[in-house]
């Protein structure tokens, strides 16, 4: 008898599981965007008449995979991304019937290099950072690529201190790592003749001899390690630097401090844009999406004095906010050409 | 020496070195216990020390004016200098409050409200990001006794929040209970039935031995694989809702099953055969023997195994990452198909937050889960002792 009830119960659940219009939104994606997205979700949940959206932190790549896997109402409504959608991902979406997507940019984030407070201020150029971290480097004559031999910063540039090169950073699955490799490695190796001659277009392989230490998606762990391992540097999002300013300090890149202002004006060289992508086909059956986007792209939240700026978001200019607002209010469809045109800015 | 050798026929020249190695062995075993204890003490001491501040929460007394303006922009309800001092969680609730209690409109009140997390960190003497101006505002509040640390009841009555001062473990506790309920409802009957079949009915042949080896194997595989299985079967194939306690519970049930089967089999095996033989002698059928005699005797052992299996499921996070239960879900679930998170998942999320105030919340969450596990294991021991039959 009990088994019968149990089986009946299961069938009821199974038959109910298929999608019908729902109140609760589903959001997936980047762990960098997660704090902002869930902050908005909470505000939305407490102010609007809808339940708080579910926000999952899967990493940009993982989020895109979920977002593009299915167009039915069981799939996520919004994917957060700490980089632009890749063409590969766009094609995956198309193949699975997710053909109507809107892109919204909502802010900037700087990738900072930080060290323990106890150290003297350090200034590194992008080139030096490349040479410290990439797997193959040009030899002295600049005609051949050799395994990276540098163990101390002063071997790269004699003006740098005699300090062991040791850098904690995100693992390969992370969007932060992706953006970092693109901005620091790819753009530079494309410009250097030796790499071009070796046929290594877009070379971006990080060294694996223990100098770079992948430390998981938890940036707090890196912060903690830096206060113990004072020789090391760490790579993470800007918000972790502001929250921990008592134990760590930012390394200047090309002489530029990682501050909110420098990142917003794009003077700071390692900064990126943050996005979310909307599945337009869901807007009819999930009415909460519209209100959520309106709330998110409001100056009160993402503007210069907005609430998200307090937790480390680097705001867009008013002009850019307006543009994002325009795009989303008419659910402007994202096209392949658009992605191809300004890929990687 | 020589004398001893001659007079004692049992004298063994290697005796002293054998005694020495025996003493050494004892010292080693004692040493390992001490080291384990030291680690445990260090861990618990560190956790309690970090978690202690989370028991208190700052409140401030401010003048609140309820009027037309504040029903639209809630910041207008209080003086400008207090805007960074009070919590946003309270501020944003004002418009809703005014809608519910319109009689408040046009009044002002001097009331205690929740303080911002930075203020709270300042009050507890931790690192904070307050500006000098705000610090002096707090200092004046302090001298007027308009700011104080109170017992933190938010922590046990609220769900997750992006505002550390408003974050609690309540929703994740409810999520954990729902998930464990599903796990128990599935793993317990399935596990016990399997064990009964394998112990009491199945013949000892190649097939049962293969099954046995596989069950033992399942108990040892990494839990994340169960997550992958759960994603493929329950979510993708059956279309059950992602992030729900139903899917989480089913996945954890798969993980707990082998533990229950193995312990239930051991318990059944320890029932002396004479009991069964006596049953046959009285002309009882197999089901009467199992139901009436074997199961009641084996029950304490089965129960212990089940509770230990559940305790393990309670602390599991890895498979839940894959089925989407590690997410920002502040509302507590109303049914097993609603989105929910569980306690260890909540701790995991807090550990990754940039805000400093989450450090103490994380530790406090760990204390809560340790307490629950402690009681679960204590219950297992108590039940075993109470119903155990000695032969």
XYZ file of C-alpha atoms in Angstrom:
736
model
C 0.000 0.000 0.000
C 2.729 2.406 0.998
C 4.644 1.664 -2.176
C 1.490 2.308 -4.180
C 1.076 5.753 -2.615
C 4.724 6.454 -3.227
C 4.530 5.471 -6.898
C 1.371 7.544 -7.318
C 3.116 10.495 -5.699
C 6.055 10.173 -8.034
C 3.845 10.080 -11.123
C 2.074 13.242 -9.972
C 5.416 14.956 -9.585
C 6.680 13.693 -12.923
C 3.598 14.830 -14.775
C 3.745 18.255 -13.123
C 7.360 18.760 -13.959
C 6.696 19.803 -17.521
C 6.915 23.490 -18.063
C 4.083 25.891 -17.609
C 4.329 29.657 -17.111
C 6.312 30.296 -13.982
C 6.917 33.148 -11.576
C 10.438 32.321 -10.520
C 13.266 33.226 -12.877
C 16.327 31.055 -13.391
C 19.708 32.698 -13.835
C 23.039 30.938 -14.388
C 26.593 31.935 -15.243
C 29.761 33.733 -14.278
C 31.038 33.664 -10.723
C 32.297 37.240 -11.205
C 28.828 38.481 -12.100
C 27.192 36.296 -9.429
C 27.534 38.775 -6.530
C 25.940 41.545 -8.594
C 23.276 39.372 -10.134
C 22.231 37.849 -6.841
C 22.195 41.272 -5.194
C 19.728 42.459 -7.836
C 17.804 39.195 -7.466
C 17.406 39.817 -3.747
C 16.249 43.400 -4.246
C 13.864 42.155 -6.895
C 12.515 39.466 -4.597
C 11.862 41.849 -1.742
C 10.430 44.724 -3.765
C 8.472 43.100 -6.610
C 5.541 40.702 -6.377
C 7.590 37.830 -7.792
C 9.672 35.305 -5.835
C 13.437 35.818 -5.658
C 15.091 34.482 -8.827
C 17.406 31.489 -8.462
C 20.963 32.550 -9.295
C 23.500 29.823 -9.924
C 27.223 30.449 -10.120
C 28.467 28.030 -12.753
C 31.255 30.014 -14.392
C 30.708 31.786 -17.712
C 31.407 28.724 -19.859
C 29.235 26.387 -17.798
C 26.428 28.932 -17.759
C 26.503 29.334 -21.535
C 26.335 25.578 -21.939
C 23.194 25.388 -19.783
C 21.679 28.474 -21.376
C 22.210 27.211 -24.907
C 21.227 23.609 -24.263
C 17.491 24.059 -24.532
C 14.842 26.647 -25.410
C 12.089 25.149 -23.229
C 10.914 26.748 -20.010
C 12.962 24.290 -17.972
C 16.132 26.000 -19.141
C 17.630 29.196 -17.653
C 16.162 32.562 -18.646
C 19.326 34.589 -18.280
C 23.030 33.765 -18.572
C 25.574 35.993 -16.845
C 28.965 36.365 -18.477
C 32.226 38.019 -17.530
C 33.210 38.097 -21.198
C 31.313 38.324 -24.454
C 29.513 35.291 -25.815
C 31.815 33.235 -28.010
C 30.896 32.500 -31.609
C 31.085 28.805 -30.772
C 28.524 29.327 -28.024
C 26.278 31.361 -30.293
C 26.302 28.511 -32.798
C 25.503 25.997 -30.059
C 22.496 28.120 -29.103
C 21.322 28.253 -32.722
C 21.629 24.494 -33.072
C 19.515 23.888 -29.976
C 16.778 26.276 -31.018
C 17.798 29.201 -28.818
C 17.637 31.716 -31.633
C 16.356 34.854 -30.021
C 18.854 36.310 -27.552
C 19.405 39.861 -26.344
C 22.752 41.015 -25.045
C 23.047 43.542 -22.233
C 26.265 45.082 -20.965
C 25.956 46.403 -17.422
C 29.387 47.239 -16.089
C 33.122 46.761 -16.001
C 35.428 44.710 -13.896
C 39.171 45.020 -13.527
C 41.378 41.983 -13.140
C 43.893 43.003 -10.525
C 47.277 41.727 -9.518
C 47.744 42.021 -5.796
C 50.402 41.326 -3.206
C 50.679 41.310 0.561
C 50.479 44.730 2.196
C 53.927 44.169 3.710
C 55.715 44.453 0.359
C 57.047 47.579 -1.279
C 54.856 48.886 -4.119
C 55.459 46.993 -7.334
C 55.031 48.087 -10.930
C 54.948 45.545 -13.744
C 54.396 46.050 -17.435
C 52.124 43.839 -19.485
C 55.155 42.505 -21.351
C 56.881 41.504 -18.107
C 53.733 39.788 -16.934
C 53.606 37.870 -20.198
C 57.215 36.739 -19.869
C 56.664 35.696 -16.274
C 53.668 33.516 -16.987
C 53.640 32.118 -20.508
C 54.909 28.647 -21.278
C 57.220 29.418 -24.207
C 59.258 32.623 -24.291
C 61.584 34.064 -26.952
C 65.274 33.367 -26.370
C 67.888 36.118 -26.069
C 68.354 36.483 -29.802
C 64.591 36.681 -30.265
C 64.670 34.021 -32.982
C 63.495 30.903 -31.194
C 60.969 29.940 -28.527
C 62.273 28.187 -25.426
C 60.689 26.826 -22.239
C 60.170 29.640 -19.774
C 63.381 29.809 -17.671
C 62.481 32.810 -15.477
C 62.314 32.104 -11.758
C 62.916 35.607 -10.381
C 61.462 38.932 -11.455
C 64.887 40.544 -11.864
C 65.758 37.972 -14.516
C 63.058 39.505 -16.704
C 63.924 43.111 -15.982
C 66.869 44.102 -13.797
C 64.857 47.028 -12.405
C 62.436 44.630 -10.763
C 63.229 43.276 -7.283
C 64.974 39.944 -6.741
C 61.799 38.145 -5.808
C 60.604 34.698 -6.700
C 57.938 34.612 -9.409
C 54.956 32.892 -7.849
C 51.420 33.729 -8.888
C 48.113 32.405 -7.543
C 45.246 32.661 -9.993
C 41.979 31.214 -11.244
C 41.719 27.735 -12.834
C 41.243 27.096 -16.547
C 37.436 26.901 -16.327
C 37.116 30.457 -15.065
C 35.976 33.456 -17.106
C 38.493 35.606 -15.254
C 41.307 33.362 -16.466
C 39.888 33.438 -19.982
C 39.805 37.222 -20.037
C 43.240 37.469 -18.449
C 44.821 35.130 -20.996
C 43.161 36.975 -23.828
C 44.203 40.447 -22.694
C 47.663 39.683 -21.391
C 48.801 36.798 -23.590
C 46.873 36.638 -26.833
C 46.978 40.315 -27.769
C 50.680 40.488 -27.081
C 51.867 37.221 -28.614
C 50.026 38.180 -31.798
C 52.262 41.240 -31.966
C 55.572 39.487 -31.305
C 57.373 38.207 -34.378
C 58.817 34.997 -32.902
C 55.391 33.657 -32.006
C 54.030 34.506 -35.448
C 56.982 32.807 -37.131
C 56.438 29.707 -35.031
C 52.874 29.590 -36.333
C 51.429 30.106 -32.856
C 48.517 32.409 -33.604
C 46.735 33.522 -30.463
C 49.253 31.682 -28.261
C 47.991 31.752 -24.671
C 49.256 28.744 -22.792
C 50.155 29.402 -19.173
C 53.284 27.738 -17.775
C 52.753 24.541 -15.824
C 56.009 24.240 -13.886
C 54.509 25.393 -10.590
C 55.149 29.109 -10.948
C 51.505 29.739 -11.748
C 49.319 28.110 -9.098
C 45.678 27.577 -10.095
C 43.698 28.089 -6.907
C 40.078 27.221 -7.588
C 37.146 29.560 -8.074
C 37.344 30.793 -4.501
C 39.147 34.135 -4.580
C 39.081 34.440 -0.788
C 41.514 31.555 -0.670
C 43.993 33.459 -2.834
C 43.652 36.519 -0.613
C 44.411 34.389 2.439
C 47.415 32.783 0.791
C 48.883 36.173 -0.114
C 49.037 37.270 3.495
C 51.054 34.138 4.350
C 53.168 33.864 1.206
C 54.439 37.418 0.957
C 56.596 36.842 -2.125
C 53.614 35.728 -4.191
C 51.184 37.685 -6.340
C 47.508 36.888 -6.831
C 45.088 37.406 -9.701
C 41.393 38.103 -9.024
C 38.465 40.450 -9.548
C 38.594 44.059 -8.383
C 35.949 43.665 -5.673
C 38.190 41.355 -3.653
C 40.888 44.030 -3.583
C 38.579 46.700 -2.151
C 37.174 44.363 0.493
C 40.627 43.296 1.703
C 42.540 46.549 1.473
C 43.934 45.986 4.969
C 45.947 42.883 4.030
C 46.659 43.216 0.313
C 47.524 46.014 -2.084
C 47.222 46.276 -5.846
C 50.221 46.017 -8.156
C 50.342 48.851 -10.676
C 50.313 47.726 -14.288
C 52.173 49.989 -16.729
C 52.273 52.534 -13.894
C 48.509 52.606 -13.508
C 46.815 51.873 -10.175
C 43.850 49.501 -10.216
C 41.213 51.984 -9.037
C 37.550 52.178 -9.964
C 38.194 55.343 -11.950
C 41.119 53.952 -13.928
C 39.209 50.814 -14.789
C 36.057 52.681 -15.859
C 38.049 55.009 -18.120
C 39.850 51.952 -19.539
C 43.239 53.415 -18.589
C 43.933 50.365 -16.493
C 45.004 47.813 -19.105
C 43.395 44.628 -17.783
C 39.711 45.441 -17.634
C 36.730 43.768 -19.195
C 33.006 44.266 -19.644
C 30.313 42.308 -17.846
C 27.205 41.053 -19.629
C 24.034 39.139 -19.286
C 22.122 37.398 -22.044
C 18.339 37.127 -22.154
C 16.365 34.309 -23.716
C 13.669 36.362 -25.430
C 11.344 33.444 -26.090
C 10.813 33.158 -22.332
C 9.693 36.727 -21.732
C 6.063 35.883 -22.474
C 5.766 32.952 -20.055
C 8.061 34.344 -17.383
C 6.752 37.873 -16.857
C 9.319 38.538 -14.126
C 12.146 38.842 -16.680
C 10.967 42.196 -17.968
C 10.781 43.782 -14.515
C 14.068 42.235 -13.455
C 15.913 43.745 -16.432
C 14.300 47.123 -15.890
C 15.410 47.059 -12.298
C 18.938 45.848 -13.113
C 19.688 48.423 -15.803
C 18.548 51.307 -13.639
C 20.937 54.092 -12.632
C 20.003 53.474 -8.981
C 21.681 50.092 -9.222
C 24.418 50.192 -11.850
C 25.049 53.954 -11.997
C 27.987 55.771 -10.462
C 26.309 56.128 -7.044
C 24.361 52.924 -7.508
C 24.070 50.119 -5.000
C 26.212 47.736 -7.039
C 29.098 50.214 -7.083
C 29.239 49.738 -3.308
C 29.970 46.047 -3.709
C 32.639 46.584 -6.334
C 30.947 47.011 -9.718
C 32.685 49.519 -11.932
C 29.887 51.525 -13.505
C 29.191 52.252 -17.168
C 28.863 55.841 -18.342
C 25.326 57.226 -18.431
C 25.461 57.042 -22.211
C 26.318 53.340 -22.128
C 23.573 52.621 -19.595
C 21.111 54.299 -21.934
C 22.314 52.156 -24.822
C 21.927 48.950 -22.839
C 18.484 50.078 -21.790
C 17.463 50.735 -25.367
C 18.699 47.355 -26.531
C 16.840 45.440 -23.870
C 13.618 47.418 -23.916
C 12.969 46.292 -27.488
C 14.704 42.916 -27.004
C 17.120 43.563 -29.824
C 18.159 40.256 -31.297
C 21.847 39.375 -31.083
C 23.313 38.458 -34.459
C 26.399 36.540 -35.425
C 27.769 39.512 -37.342
C 27.556 41.673 -34.278
C 29.591 39.165 -32.272
C 32.152 38.831 -35.062
C 32.481 42.565 -35.555
C 33.669 43.574 -32.115
C 34.907 40.359 -30.759
C 37.318 41.048 -27.998
C 37.222 44.661 -27.013
C 73.649 -10.726 34.061
C 75.431 -13.969 33.756
C 73.900 -15.068 36.954
C 70.390 -14.379 35.774
C 70.999 -16.368 32.618
C 72.083 -19.388 34.556
C 69.346 -19.400 37.140
C 66.313 -18.449 35.110
C 65.341 -21.156 32.647
C 62.821 -18.755 30.956
C 65.375 -16.032 30.365
C 65.297 -14.831 26.773
C 68.179 -12.582 25.666
C 65.894 -10.639 23.239
C 63.386 -9.884 25.984
C 64.500 -6.353 26.803
C 64.532 -5.292 23.165
C 61.073 -6.823 22.668
C 59.809 -4.879 25.658
C 61.349 -1.755 24.258
C 59.618 -2.134 20.920
C 56.337 -2.843 22.686
C 56.705 0.387 24.677
C 57.598 2.240 21.494
C 54.523 0.876 19.768
C 52.349 2.056 22.623
C 53.940 5.490 22.465
C 53.262 5.678 18.739
C 49.594 4.815 19.119
C 49.225 7.311 21.919
C 51.055 9.902 19.829
C 48.662 9.493 16.935
C 45.683 10.001 19.203
C 47.253 13.128 20.623
C 47.987 14.517 17.167
C 44.420 13.856 15.999
C 43.065 15.444 19.154
C 45.306 18.455 18.672
C 44.040 18.959 15.125
C 40.445 18.595 16.240
C 40.860 20.989 19.153
C 42.588 23.519 16.959
C 39.819 23.295 14.354
C 37.001 23.615 16.864
C 38.709 26.370 18.828
C 39.354 28.351 15.630
C 35.761 27.864 14.450
C 34.208 28.890 17.751
C 36.453 31.925 17.960
C 35.533 33.010 14.418
C 31.865 32.154 14.810
C 31.322 33.880 18.137
C 30.864 37.438 16.759
C 28.126 36.155 14.434
C 25.941 35.626 17.488
C 25.618 39.383 17.866
C 24.263 41.986 15.491
C 24.367 45.772 15.607
C 21.194 47.816 15.821
C 20.875 51.590 15.712
C 18.176 53.924 16.986
C 17.190 56.461 14.342
C 14.322 58.784 13.643
C 12.156 57.426 10.846
C 9.657 59.629 9.063
C 6.926 57.863 7.169
C 5.586 60.117 4.428
C 4.788 60.306 0.719
C 8.448 60.670 -0.182
C 9.668 57.693 1.770
C 6.959 55.472 0.345
C 8.599 55.984 -3.029
C 12.287 56.428 -2.259
C 12.913 54.688 1.011
C 16.223 56.492 1.659
C 14.233 59.657 2.339
C 12.771 58.137 5.479
C 15.870 58.854 7.517
C 18.381 61.636 7.973
C 21.024 61.801 5.270
C 23.924 61.117 7.628
C 22.429 57.782 8.663
C 21.947 56.422 5.155
C 25.155 54.419 5.142
C 24.633 53.390 8.771
C 21.332 51.525 8.554
C 20.838 48.325 6.625
C 19.440 48.371 3.124
C 17.446 45.271 4.043
C 15.365 47.353 6.419
C 15.276 50.474 4.229
C 13.835 48.752 1.203
C 11.023 47.237 3.234
C 9.554 50.664 4.083
C 7.356 51.091 0.964
C 5.843 47.643 1.537
C 5.275 48.402 5.217
C 3.496 51.629 4.351
C 1.238 49.781 1.937
C 0.331 47.278 4.639
C -0.115 49.830 7.415
C -1.299 53.058 5.783
C -2.088 54.531 9.213
C 1.676 55.058 9.699
C 1.697 57.653 6.918
C 2.664 61.098 8.116
C 4.092 59.943 11.444
C 7.638 59.906 12.696
C 9.066 57.376 15.098
C 12.279 56.869 17.039
C 13.011 53.220 16.485
C 15.714 50.569 16.635
C 16.639 49.287 13.197
C 19.173 46.869 11.751
C 22.604 48.387 11.088
C 24.702 48.033 7.943
C 27.293 45.240 7.870
C 30.230 47.678 7.767
C 28.918 49.366 10.921
C 28.502 45.954 12.477
C 32.104 45.055 11.630
C 33.269 48.358 13.133
C 31.339 47.683 16.335
C 32.977 44.272 16.599
C 36.408 45.778 16.089
C 37.009 44.127 12.706
C 38.303 45.590 9.468
C 35.777 47.969 7.867
C 35.476 50.289 4.865
C 33.784 53.184 6.657
C 34.808 56.756 5.943
C 35.998 59.030 8.754
C 32.699 60.923 8.661
C 30.674 57.770 9.222
C 32.968 56.647 12.024
C 32.371 59.902 13.878
C 28.600 59.505 13.405
C 28.835 56.060 14.977
C 30.956 57.375 17.829
C 28.313 59.980 18.680
C 25.630 57.300 18.485
C 27.740 55.220 20.841
C 28.046 57.956 23.452
C 24.272 58.486 23.280
C 23.704 54.737 23.639
C 21.842 54.705 20.342
C 23.775 51.819 18.910
C 24.178 48.405 20.457
C 25.009 44.773 19.790
C 22.054 42.470 20.255
C 21.472 38.752 20.112
C 21.372 37.821 16.403
C 18.052 36.114 15.764
C 18.193 36.839 12.043
C 20.773 34.111 11.576
C 18.345 31.337 12.466
C 15.211 32.880 11.001
C 16.251 34.207 7.567
C 17.570 32.800 4.334
C 20.635 33.785 2.346
C 21.198 37.437 1.574
C 23.694 39.585 -0.265
C 23.570 41.915 2.719
C 25.609 40.047 5.329
C 23.649 41.606 8.203
C 20.467 40.049 6.814
C 21.855 36.595 5.991
C 20.870 33.417 7.817
C 20.717 29.665 7.559
C 16.957 29.156 7.907
C 16.125 28.486 4.233
C 19.046 26.167 3.779
C 18.072 24.248 6.923
C 14.568 23.736 5.545
C 16.130 22.748 2.218
C 18.349 20.227 4.008
C 15.379 18.739 5.850
C 13.358 18.366 2.621
C 16.309 16.833 0.811
C 17.083 14.370 3.609
C 13.420 13.453 3.808
C 13.438 12.437 0.140
C 16.722 10.593 0.637
C 15.375 8.663 3.608
C 12.059 7.866 1.931
C 13.874 6.289 -0.999
C 17.119 4.900 0.340
C 15.769 3.294 3.522
C 13.094 0.950 2.065
C 15.168 0.181 -1.013
C 18.319 -0.471 0.989
C 16.691 -2.638 3.651
C 14.738 -4.661 1.074
C 17.887 -5.256 -0.972
C 19.769 -6.352 2.116
C 16.966 -8.732 3.130
C 16.902 -10.277 -0.300
C 20.659 -10.704 -0.472
C 20.912 -12.107 3.067
C 17.759 -14.190 3.393
C 16.614 -15.242 -0.059
C 19.362 -15.080 -2.647
C 21.422 -18.153 -3.249
C 25.172 -17.771 -3.089
C 26.116 -17.873 -6.747
C 28.139 -15.921 -9.294
C 25.390 -13.328 -9.857
C 24.875 -12.436 -6.201
C 28.607 -12.242 -5.707
C 28.930 -9.823 -8.623
C 26.132 -7.711 -7.154
C 27.840 -7.771 -3.787
C 31.170 -6.599 -5.172
C 29.427 -3.830 -7.081
C 27.577 -2.593 -4.019
C 30.809 -2.420 -2.056
C 32.364 -0.606 -4.982
C 29.538 1.937 -5.140
C 30.140 2.847 -1.513
C 33.627 3.975 -2.431
C 33.235 5.953 -5.646
C 33.624 9.758 -5.520
C 30.325 11.446 -4.730
C 30.573 13.858 -7.662
C 29.846 10.956 -10.003
C 26.433 10.577 -8.381
C 25.848 14.227 -9.236
C 26.610 13.545 -12.885
C 24.270 10.560 -12.789
C 21.557 12.667 -11.157
C 21.917 15.337 -13.827
C 21.755 12.823 -16.675
C 18.896 10.725 -15.324
C 16.657 12.819 -13.090
C 16.990 16.199 -14.780
C 17.705 15.478 -18.422
C 15.802 12.206 -18.818
C 12.876 12.541 -16.392
C 12.678 16.327 -16.633
C 12.496 16.896 -12.874
C 13.053 20.526 -11.810
C 16.696 21.574 -11.430
C 17.866 22.798 -8.002
C 14.940 21.056 -6.262
C 15.200 18.980 -3.052
C 13.504 16.188 -5.009
C 16.419 15.791 -7.404
C 18.938 16.461 -4.611
C 17.295 13.863 -2.397
C 17.175 11.257 -5.166
C 20.839 11.839 -5.973
C 21.885 11.602 -2.340
C 19.709 8.496 -1.978
C 21.822 6.798 -4.645
C 24.875 7.745 -2.640
C 23.463 6.561 0.687
C 22.039 3.290 -0.652
C 25.264 1.261 -0.557
C 25.987 2.393 3.009
C 22.526 1.309 4.147
C 22.715 -1.984 2.263
C 26.108 -2.883 3.658
C 25.209 -2.027 7.264
C 21.782 -3.683 7.029
C 23.390 -6.868 5.687
C 25.897 -6.893 8.515
C 23.064 -6.423 11.009
C 21.026 -9.227 9.467
C 24.013 -11.528 9.407
C 24.648 -10.985 13.113
C 21.217 -12.444 13.938
C 21.989 -15.998 15.065
C 20.738 -18.725 12.771
C 19.118 -20.507 15.696
C 16.373 -17.869 15.656
C 15.505 -18.740 12.075
C 15.760 -22.472 12.741
C 13.401 -22.122 15.699
C 10.946 -20.341 13.447
C 11.051 -23.105 10.900
C 10.571 -25.595 13.680
C 7.374 -23.818 14.689
C 6.150 -23.928 11.109
C 6.464 -20.208 10.369
C 6.787 -18.933 6.817
C 9.801 -16.948 5.649
C 7.978 -13.617 5.841
C 6.813 -14.350 9.393
C 10.331 -15.173 10.468
C 11.820 -12.062 8.883
C 9.084 -9.673 9.965
C 8.513 -11.049 13.414
C 11.941 -12.156 14.513
C 14.941 -11.349 12.367
C 14.185 -7.700 11.514
C 13.378 -6.567 15.077
C 16.658 -8.027 16.286
C 18.642 -6.541 13.432
C 16.860 -3.186 13.627
C 19.279 -1.283 15.916
C 22.134 -2.116 13.563
C 20.139 -1.090 10.490
C 19.111 2.159 12.165
C 22.681 3.034 13.071
C 23.813 2.458 9.504
C 20.968 4.553 8.155
C 21.650 7.460 10.467
C 25.349 7.415 9.621
C 24.464 7.316 5.925
C 22.108 10.254 6.377
C 24.731 12.207 8.303
C 27.068 11.722 5.381
C 24.381 12.836 2.935
C 23.712 15.872 5.111
C 27.281 17.112 4.736
C 27.588 16.417 1.021
C 28.064 19.248 -1.458
C 29.899 17.918 -4.501
C 27.003 16.141 -6.263
C 24.706 19.070 -5.467
C 26.883 21.529 -7.409
C 26.076 19.659 -10.579
C 22.336 19.508 -10.075
C 22.174 23.213 -9.292
C 21.504 23.298 -5.553
C 24.517 25.487 -4.898
C 22.945 28.753 -5.904
C 21.546 31.971 -4.500
C 18.144 30.880 -3.200
C 17.071 33.052 -0.255
C 13.446 31.850 -0.085
C 12.772 28.640 1.780
C 11.065 25.912 -0.273
C 7.377 25.097 0.193
C 7.495 21.734 -1.545
C 10.105 19.276 -2.692
C 9.880 20.606 -6.250
C 10.727 24.221 -5.343
C 14.264 25.492 -5.786
C 16.243 25.126 -2.574
C 19.739 25.064 -1.206
C 21.168 22.975 1.633
C 23.244 23.869 4.685
C 26.707 22.773 3.470
C 25.979 24.481 0.143
C 25.154 27.668 2.021
C 28.471 27.487 3.859
C 30.268 26.898 0.555
C 28.660 29.980 -1.028
C 29.451 32.212 1.932
C 33.061 31.074 1.972
C 33.440 32.508 -1.528
C 31.918 35.934 -0.848
C 34.192 38.982 -0.937
C 32.565 40.788 2.030
C 34.446 40.294 5.270
C 31.270 39.971 7.320
C 30.650 36.565 5.720
C 33.715 35.093 7.431
C 31.917 34.919 10.768
C 28.703 33.745 9.088
C 30.610 30.904 7.432
C 32.070 29.816 10.762
C 28.674 30.065 12.448
C 27.150 27.949 9.677
C 29.837 25.336 10.266
C 29.012 25.341 13.980
C 25.336 24.715 13.164
C 26.123 21.783 10.870
C 28.603 20.338 13.406
C 25.924 20.483 16.098
C 23.397 18.719 13.871
C 25.883 15.995 12.938
C 26.801 15.605 16.589
C 23.165 15.029 17.526
C 22.598 12.648 14.614
C 25.557 10.528 15.633
C 24.602 10.692 19.292
C 21.121 9.491 18.357
C 22.663 6.584 16.444
C 24.678 5.524 19.487
C 21.734 5.953 21.851
C 19.375 3.894 19.701
C 21.944 1.168 19.303
C 22.566 0.964 23.032
C 18.894 1.036 23.876
C 17.663 -1.705 21.558
C 20.768 -3.814 21.353
C 20.334 -7.463 22.332
C 23.356 -9.210 23.777
C 23.599 -12.990 23.412
